[in-house]
Amino acid sequence: MGCSNPHPHCQIWASSFLPNEAMVKDKNMREYKASRGSNLLVDYAEKEVAKKERIIVENSDWLGLVPYWATWPYETMILPRSRHILRMTDLTDAERLSLADIMKQLTTKYDNLFECSFPYSMGFHGAPTGPGHQSEDFSHWQFHALYYPPLLRSATVKKFMVGYEMLANPQRDLTAEQAAEKLRNLPDKHYKL
């Protein structure tokens, strides 16, 4: 579940290969760029800004939104608002600060949802690096963060991905628009403050 530890912790993973999720993203973003001449997640961010249906929080550099393909009930994604960024190392000092701000805004919304310290698994995806990738064109990539929270209906009811959901097809418990509206409408001030 990713929330069995009673304390927050972080991990940095590096591998000499692209893991499955990153490999699928690389393939799809590469194909999109080849067929349309633009970046998939940059185009997606523009569409979300225009629609304003699934955006929860935003600032001058970042969007926090529920992607329309979300599988977890309150799954969210943080995307650069208007700049193409390949990797975390490409962020400006101002973007690092505004990223911290958008992360704080989003996690406050999570905590306010059920008035608890809201568990989640979160990670960043950026363009591959390292030997063998230094001369490769990764302009099809866009740096982004993902949040996968397991809570569904209360502070004590978790969504477990098991059986059919893990081996065949995830099932949605609410739409991306419903989750975004619920999160967006929560107070910006943390419930404990």
C-alpha positions as a Markdown table, in Angstrom:
| # | Residue | x | y | z |
|---|---|---|---|---|
| 1 | Met | 0.0 | 0.0 | 0.0 |
| 2 | Gly | 2.9 | 2.4 | 0.5 |
| 3 | Cys | 1.4 | 3.7 | 3.8 |
| 4 | Ser | 2.4 | 0.9 | 6.2 |
| 5 | Asn | 5.2 | 3.0 | 7.7 |
| 6 | Pro | 4.1 | 5.3 | 10.5 |
| 7 | His | 6.5 | 8.0 | 9.3 |
| 8 | Pro | 7.1 | 9.9 | 6.1 |
| 9 | His | 10.1 | 8.7 | 4.1 |
| 10 | Cys | 11.7 | 9.3 | 0.8 |
| 11 | Gln | 13.5 | 7.1 | -1.7 |
| 12 | Ile | 15.5 | 7.9 | -4.8 |
| 13 | Trp | 15.5 | 5.2 | -7.4 |
| 14 | Ala | 17.9 | 5.0 | -10.3 |
| 15 | Ser | 18.3 | 2.2 | -12.7 |
| 16 | Ser | 20.2 | 1.3 | -15.8 |
| 17 | Phe | 16.9 | 0.7 | -17.7 |
| 18 | Leu | 13.5 | 2.4 | -18.0 |
| 19 | Pro | 10.9 | 0.9 | -15.6 |
| 20 | Asn | 7.6 | -0.2 | -17.2 |
| 21 | Glu | 5.6 | 3.0 | -16.4 |
| 22 | Ala | 8.4 | 5.3 | -17.6 |
| 23 | Met | 8.9 | 3.1 | -20.7 |
| 24 | Val | 5.2 | 3.4 | -21.6 |
| 25 | Lys | 5.3 | 7.1 | -21.1 |
| 26 | Asp | 8.5 | 7.4 | -23.2 |
| 27 | Lys | 6.8 | 5.5 | -26.0 |
| 28 | Asn | 3.6 | 7.5 | -26.0 |
| 29 | Met | 5.2 | 10.9 | -25.6 |
| 30 | Arg | 7.7 | 10.0 | -28.3 |
| 31 | Glu | 4.9 | 8.9 | -30.7 |
| 32 | Tyr | 2.8 | 12.0 | -29.9 |
| 33 | Lys | 5.7 | 14.3 | -30.7 |
| 34 | Ala | 6.5 | 12.5 | -33.9 |
| 35 | Ser | 2.9 | 12.6 | -35.1 |
| 36 | Arg | 1.9 | 16.1 | -33.9 |
| 37 | Gly | 5.2 | 18.0 | -33.6 |
| 38 | Ser | 4.5 | 19.1 | -30.1 |
| 39 | Asn | 4.9 | 17.8 | -26.5 |
| 40 | Leu | 2.0 | 15.7 | -25.1 |
| 41 | Leu | 2.1 | 17.0 | -21.5 |
| 42 | Val | 2.6 | 20.6 | -22.5 |
| 43 | Asp | -0.4 | 20.3 | -24.8 |
| 44 | Tyr | -2.4 | 18.6 | -22.1 |
| 45 | Ala | -1.6 | 21.3 | -19.5 |
| 46 | Glu | -2.8 | 23.9 | -22.0 |
| 47 | Lys | -6.1 | 22.0 | -22.4 |
| 48 | Glu | -6.6 | 21.7 | -18.7 |
| 49 | Val | -5.9 | 25.5 | -18.2 |
| 50 | Ala | -8.5 | 26.2 | -20.9 |
| 51 | Lys | -11.1 | 23.9 | -19.4 |
| 52 | Lys | -10.5 | 24.6 | -15.7 |
| 53 | Glu | -12.5 | 21.4 | -14.8 |
| 54 | Arg | -9.8 | 19.3 | -13.1 |
| 55 | Ile | -7.3 | 21.9 | -11.8 |
| 56 | Ile | -7.2 | 21.9 | -8.0 |
| 57 | Val | -4.4 | 24.4 | -7.3 |
| 58 | Glu | -2.1 | 26.6 | -9.4 |
| 59 | Asn | 0.5 | 29.2 | -9.2 |
| 60 | Ser | 2.6 | 31.1 | -11.8 |
| 61 | Asp | 4.7 | 28.0 | -12.7 |
| 62 | Trp | 2.7 | 24.9 | -11.8 |
| 63 | Leu | -0.7 | 23.2 | -12.1 |
| 64 | Gly | -2.0 | 20.6 | -9.6 |
| 65 | Leu | -4.8 | 18.7 | -11.2 |
| 66 | Val | -6.6 | 15.4 | -11.3 |
| 67 | Pro | -5.7 | 13.9 | -14.7 |
| 68 | Tyr | -8.7 | 12.6 | -16.7 |
| 69 | Trp | -7.1 | 9.1 | -16.7 |
| 70 | Ala | -6.7 | 9.0 | -12.9 |
| 71 | Thr | -7.1 | 5.5 | -11.4 |
| 72 | Trp | -6.8 | 6.3 | -7.7 |
| 73 | Pro | -9.8 | 8.2 | -6.3 |
| 74 | Tyr | -7.8 | 11.4 | -5.6 |
| 75 | Glu | -4.8 | 10.8 | -7.8 |
| 76 | Thr | -3.2 | 14.1 | -8.9 |
| 77 | Met | -0.5 | 15.3 | -11.1 |
| 78 | Ile | 1.7 | 18.4 | -10.9 |
| 79 | Leu | 2.7 | 19.8 | -14.3 |
| 80 | Pro | 4.7 | 22.8 | -15.3 |
| 81 | Arg | 2.2 | 25.5 | -16.3 |
| 82 | Ser | 3.7 | 26.9 | -19.4 |
| 83 | Arg | 7.4 | 25.9 | -19.8 |
| 84 | His | 8.9 | 22.8 | -21.3 |
| 85 | Ile | 11.1 | 21.2 | -18.6 |
| 86 | Leu | 12.9 | 17.9 | -19.1 |
| 87 | Arg | 14.3 | 17.2 | -15.6 |
| 88 | Met | 14.3 | 18.5 | -12.1 |
| 89 | Thr | 17.9 | 19.7 | -12.6 |
| 90 | Asp | 16.5 | 22.1 | -15.3 |
| 91 | Leu | 14.4 | 24.1 | -12.7 |
| 92 | Thr | 15.3 | 27.7 | -12.0 |
| 93 | Asp | 15.5 | 28.8 | -8.3 |
| 94 | Ala | 12.1 | 30.5 | -8.7 |
| 95 | Glu | 10.6 | 27.3 | -10.1 |
| 96 | Arg | 12.0 | 25.2 | -7.2 |
| 97 | Leu | 10.3 | 27.6 | -4.7 |
| 98 | Ser | 7.0 | 27.7 | -6.6 |
| 99 | Leu | 7.1 | 23.9 | -6.9 |
| 100 | Ala | 7.4 | 23.7 | -3.1 |
| 101 | Asp | 4.5 | 26.1 | -2.8 |
| 102 | Ile | 2.2 | 24.0 | -5.1 |
| 103 | Met | 3.2 | 20.8 | -3.3 |
| 104 | Lys | 2.2 | 22.5 | 0.0 |
| 105 | Gln | -1.1 | 23.7 | -1.4 |
| 106 | Leu | -1.9 | 20.3 | -2.8 |
| 107 | Thr | -1.0 | 18.3 | 0.4 |
| 108 | Thr | -3.0 | 20.8 | 2.5 |
| 109 | Lys | -6.0 | 20.0 | 0.3 |
| 110 | Tyr | -5.4 | 16.3 | 0.9 |
| 111 | Asp | -5.1 | 16.7 | 4.7 |
| 112 | Asn | -8.3 | 18.8 | 4.7 |
| 113 | Leu | -10.3 | 16.2 | 2.7 |
| 114 | Phe | -10.7 | 13.9 | 5.7 |
| 115 | Glu | -9.0 | 16.0 | 8.3 |
| 116 | Cys | -6.2 | 13.6 | 8.8 |
| 117 | Ser | -2.5 | 13.3 | 7.8 |
| 118 | Phe | -3.4 | 12.1 | 4.4 |
| 119 | Pro | -1.2 | 9.2 | 3.1 |
| 120 | Tyr | 0.1 | 9.1 | -0.4 |
| 121 | Ser | 2.8 | 7.8 | -2.7 |
| 122 | Met | 4.3 | 10.5 | -4.7 |
| 123 | Gly | 7.1 | 10.7 | -7.3 |
| 124 | Phe | 8.6 | 12.7 | -10.1 |
| 125 | His | 9.1 | 11.6 | -13.6 |
| 126 | Gly | 11.6 | 13.3 | -15.9 |
| 127 | Ala | 13.5 | 12.6 | -19.0 |
| 128 | Pro | 16.0 | 9.7 | -18.7 |
| 129 | Thr | 19.6 | 10.5 | -17.9 |
| 130 | Gly | 22.9 | 8.7 | -17.6 |
| 131 | Pro | 25.2 | 6.8 | -19.9 |
| 132 | Gly | 23.6 | 5.8 | -23.2 |
| 133 | His | 21.0 | 8.6 | -23.0 |
| 134 | Gln | 23.3 | 11.7 | -23.1 |
| 135 | Ser | 23.1 | 12.2 | -26.8 |
| 136 | Glu | 19.5 | 11.1 | -27.2 |
| 137 | Asp | 16.8 | 13.6 | -28.0 |
| 138 | Phe | 14.2 | 13.7 | -25.1 |
| 139 | Ser | 12.3 | 16.8 | -26.2 |
| 140 | His | 9.2 | 14.7 | -26.1 |
| 141 | Trp | 9.4 | 14.4 | -22.2 |
| 142 | Gln | 7.9 | 16.8 | -19.7 |
| 143 | Phe | 8.9 | 16.8 | -16.1 |
| 144 | His | 6.0 | 16.1 | -13.8 |
| 145 | Ala | 4.9 | 14.7 | -10.4 |
| 146 | Leu | 2.3 | 12.1 | -9.5 |
| 147 | Tyr | 0.4 | 11.5 | -6.3 |
| 148 | Tyr | -1.3 | 8.2 | -5.6 |
| 149 | Pro | -3.3 | 8.4 | -2.4 |
| 150 | Pro | -5.0 | 5.2 | -1.1 |
| 151 | Leu | -7.9 | 6.9 | 0.9 |
| 152 | Leu | -11.4 | 6.7 | -0.7 |
| 153 | Arg | -14.3 | 7.6 | 1.5 |
| 154 | Ser | -12.9 | 8.6 | 4.9 |
| 155 | Ala | -9.7 | 8.7 | 6.9 |
| 156 | Thr | -10.1 | 4.9 | 7.6 |
| 157 | Val | -11.5 | 3.5 | 4.3 |
| 158 | Lys | -8.6 | 2.7 | 1.9 |
| 159 | Lys | -8.8 | 1.8 | -1.7 |
| 160 | Phe | -6.9 | -1.4 | -2.3 |
| 161 | Met | -5.7 | -2.2 | -5.8 |
| 162 | Val | -6.0 | -6.0 | -5.9 |
| 163 | Gly | -7.0 | -8.8 | -8.2 |
| 164 | Tyr | -8.8 | -7.6 | -11.3 |
| 165 | Glu | -7.6 | -4.0 | -10.8 |
| 166 | Met | -3.9 | -5.0 | -10.7 |
| 167 | Leu | -4.0 | -7.7 | -13.3 |
| 168 | Ala | -6.6 | -6.5 | -15.8 |
| 169 | Asn | -8.1 | -3.0 | -15.5 |
| 170 | Pro | -8.3 | -0.5 | -12.7 |
| 171 | Gln | -11.8 | 0.5 | -11.6 |
| 172 | Arg | -12.7 | 4.1 | -10.8 |
| 173 | Asp | -14.7 | 5.0 | -7.8 |
| 174 | Leu | -15.4 | 8.6 | -8.8 |
| 175 | Thr | -14.7 | 10.7 | -11.9 |
| 176 | Ala | -11.6 | 12.9 | -12.3 |
| 177 | Glu | -13.9 | 15.9 | -12.4 |
| 178 | Gln | -15.7 | 14.9 | -9.1 |
| 179 | Ala | -12.4 | 14.4 | -7.4 |
| 180 | Ala | -11.0 | 17.7 | -8.6 |
| 181 | Glu | -14.1 | 19.6 | -7.6 |
| 182 | Lys | -14.1 | 18.1 | -4.1 |
| 183 | Leu | -10.4 | 18.8 | -3.6 |
| 184 | Arg | -10.5 | 22.3 | -5.2 |
| 185 | Asn | -13.4 | 23.4 | -2.9 |
| 186 | Leu | -11.5 | 22.5 | 0.3 |
| 187 | Pro | -10.0 | 25.4 | 2.4 |
| 188 | Asp | -6.5 | 26.6 | 1.5 |
| 189 | Lys | -5.8 | 26.8 | 5.2 |
| 190 | His | -4.8 | 23.5 | 6.9 |
| 191 | Tyr | -7.6 | 22.1 | 9.1 |
| 192 | Lys | -5.3 | 22.0 | 12.1 |
| 193 | Leu | -4.1 | 25.7 | 11.9 |
